[in-house]
């Protein structure tokens, strides 16, 4: 579980691939994707209006945050699925 305030470098480890054209590592790789090491500029938005963790809004599948390299970090798989019984 993550909240809108989970954006510090120690919380957000390397994940995914970065293609931001302003990232020096992408430039050095001549535009090829490189491992994402986020340099996040602020909290995630939006957070859940109804679910909180420790008083902070939980992240949802539509939550995003901005990276200093002008990229946007998004959730691709929220890790939740609906189960129906029949």
mmCIF file of C-alpha atoms in Angstrom:
data_model
loop_
_atom_site.group_PDB
_atom_site.id
_atom_site.type_symbol
_atom_site.label_atom_id
_atom_site.label_comp_id
_atom_site.label_asym_id
_atom_site.label_seq_id
_atom_site.Cartn_x
_atom_site.Cartn_y
_atom_site.Cartn_z
ATOM 1 C CA UNK A 1 0.000 0.000 0.000
ATOM 2 C CA UNK A 2 1.301 3.448 -0.885
ATOM 3 C CA UNK A 3 0.079 6.965 -0.181
ATOM 4 C CA UNK A 4 0.271 10.307 -1.955
ATOM 5 C CA UNK A 5 3.286 11.175 0.217
ATOM 6 C CA UNK A 6 5.349 8.136 -0.866
ATOM 7 C CA UNK A 7 7.599 9.942 -3.308
ATOM 8 C CA UNK A 8 11.019 10.329 -1.686
ATOM 9 C CA UNK A 9 13.980 8.586 -3.395
ATOM 10 C CA UNK A 10 14.311 6.149 -0.497
ATOM 11 C CA UNK A 11 10.669 5.084 -0.930
ATOM 12 C CA UNK A 12 10.622 4.971 -4.728
ATOM 13 C CA UNK A 13 13.324 2.595 -5.878
ATOM 14 C CA UNK A 14 14.339 2.052 -9.483
ATOM 15 C CA UNK A 15 11.467 0.646 -11.491
ATOM 16 C CA UNK A 16 10.245 0.543 -15.070
ATOM 17 C CA UNK A 17 11.958 2.223 -17.989
ATOM 18 C CA UNK A 18 12.441 5.938 -18.630
ATOM 19 C CA UNK A 19 12.067 7.524 -22.051
ATOM 20 C CA UNK A 20 12.033 11.201 -20.986
ATOM 21 C CA UNK A 21 14.109 13.067 -23.594
ATOM 22 C CA UNK A 22 15.478 15.437 -20.914
ATOM 23 C CA UNK A 23 16.948 12.620 -18.773
ATOM 24 C CA UNK A 24 20.767 12.669 -19.172
ATOM 25 C CA UNK A 25 20.873 8.856 -19.116
ATOM 26 C CA UNK A 26 18.336 8.659 -21.987
ATOM 27 C CA UNK A 27 20.361 11.266 -23.901
ATOM 28 C CA UNK A 28 23.558 9.235 -23.350
ATOM 29 C CA UNK A 29 21.729 6.127 -24.607
ATOM 30 C CA UNK A 30 20.777 8.073 -27.766
ATOM 31 C CA UNK A 31 17.075 8.035 -26.934
ATOM 32 C CA UNK A 32 16.846 4.390 -25.929
ATOM 33 C CA UNK A 33 14.881 3.615 -22.744
ATOM 34 C CA UNK A 34 16.959 3.310 -19.571
ATOM 35 C CA UNK A 35 16.042 2.045 -16.080
ATOM 36 C CA UNK A 36 13.902 4.629 -14.296
ATOM 37 C CA UNK A 37 15.485 6.272 -11.280
ATOM 38 C CA UNK A 38 12.760 8.780 -10.381
ATOM 39 C CA UNK A 39 13.577 12.315 -9.285
ATOM 40 C CA UNK A 40 10.099 13.213 -8.108
ATOM 41 C CA UNK A 41 9.172 16.839 -7.544
ATOM 42 C CA UNK A 42 6.096 16.412 -5.327
ATOM 43 C CA UNK A 43 3.305 14.180 -4.065
ATOM 44 C CA UNK A 44 1.169 11.846 -6.140
ATOM 45 C CA UNK A 45 -2.198 13.098 -7.342
ATOM 46 C CA UNK A 46 -5.017 12.313 -7.132
ATOM 47 C CA UNK A 47 -5.201 10.125 -4.081
ATOM 48 C CA UNK A 48 -8.211 8.152 -2.983
ATOM 49 C CA UNK A 49 -10.998 10.342 -1.604
ATOM 50 C CA UNK A 50 -12.202 7.505 0.646
ATOM 51 C CA UNK A 51 -9.268 5.207 1.477
ATOM 52 C CA UNK A 52 -6.517 6.436 3.791
ATOM 53 C CA UNK A 53 -3.402 4.893 5.293
ATOM 54 C CA UNK A 54 -2.125 6.572 8.433
ATOM 55 C CA UNK A 55 -4.339 9.556 7.648
ATOM 56 C CA UNK A 56 -2.947 9.969 4.110
ATOM 57 C CA UNK A 57 -4.843 9.272 0.886
ATOM 58 C CA UNK A 58 -3.982 5.904 -0.661
ATOM 59 C CA UNK A 59 -2.799 5.721 -4.263
ATOM 60 C CA UNK A 60 -5.255 4.546 -6.903
ATOM 61 C CA UNK A 61 -4.882 3.331 -10.479
ATOM 62 C CA UNK A 62 -5.205 6.913 -11.765
ATOM 63 C CA UNK A 63 -2.594 8.431 -9.416
ATOM 64 C CA UNK A 64 0.418 10.112 -11.072
ATOM 65 C CA UNK A 65 3.447 12.153 -10.068
ATOM 66 C CA UNK A 66 5.826 14.405 -11.956
ATOM 67 C CA UNK A 67 9.520 13.646 -12.453
ATOM 68 C CA UNK A 68 12.193 16.353 -12.724
ATOM 69 C CA UNK A 69 13.107 14.982 -16.144
ATOM 70 C CA UNK A 70 9.635 16.167 -17.286
ATOM 71 C CA UNK A 71 8.268 12.643 -17.307
ATOM 72 C CA UNK A 72 5.097 11.452 -15.612
ATOM 73 C CA UNK A 73 5.148 8.389 -13.365
ATOM 74 C CA UNK A 74 1.947 6.363 -13.528
ATOM 75 C CA UNK A 75 0.675 3.154 -11.990
ATOM 76 C CA UNK A 76 0.441 0.406 -14.596
ATOM 77 C CA UNK A 77 -0.871 -2.349 -12.325
ATOM 78 C CA UNK A 78 -2.562 -1.396 -9.074
ATOM 79 C CA UNK A 79 -2.282 -5.005 -7.906
ATOM 80 C CA UNK A 80 -6.011 -5.300 -7.360
ATOM 81 C CA UNK A 81 -8.537 -7.366 -9.209
ATOM 82 C CA UNK A 82 -12.239 -8.021 -8.874
ATOM 83 C CA UNK A 83 -13.341 -11.511 -8.007
ATOM 84 C CA UNK A 84 -16.841 -12.632 -8.784
ATOM 85 C CA UNK A 85 -18.363 -15.818 -7.496
ATOM 86 C CA UNK A 86 -21.094 -17.504 -9.254
#
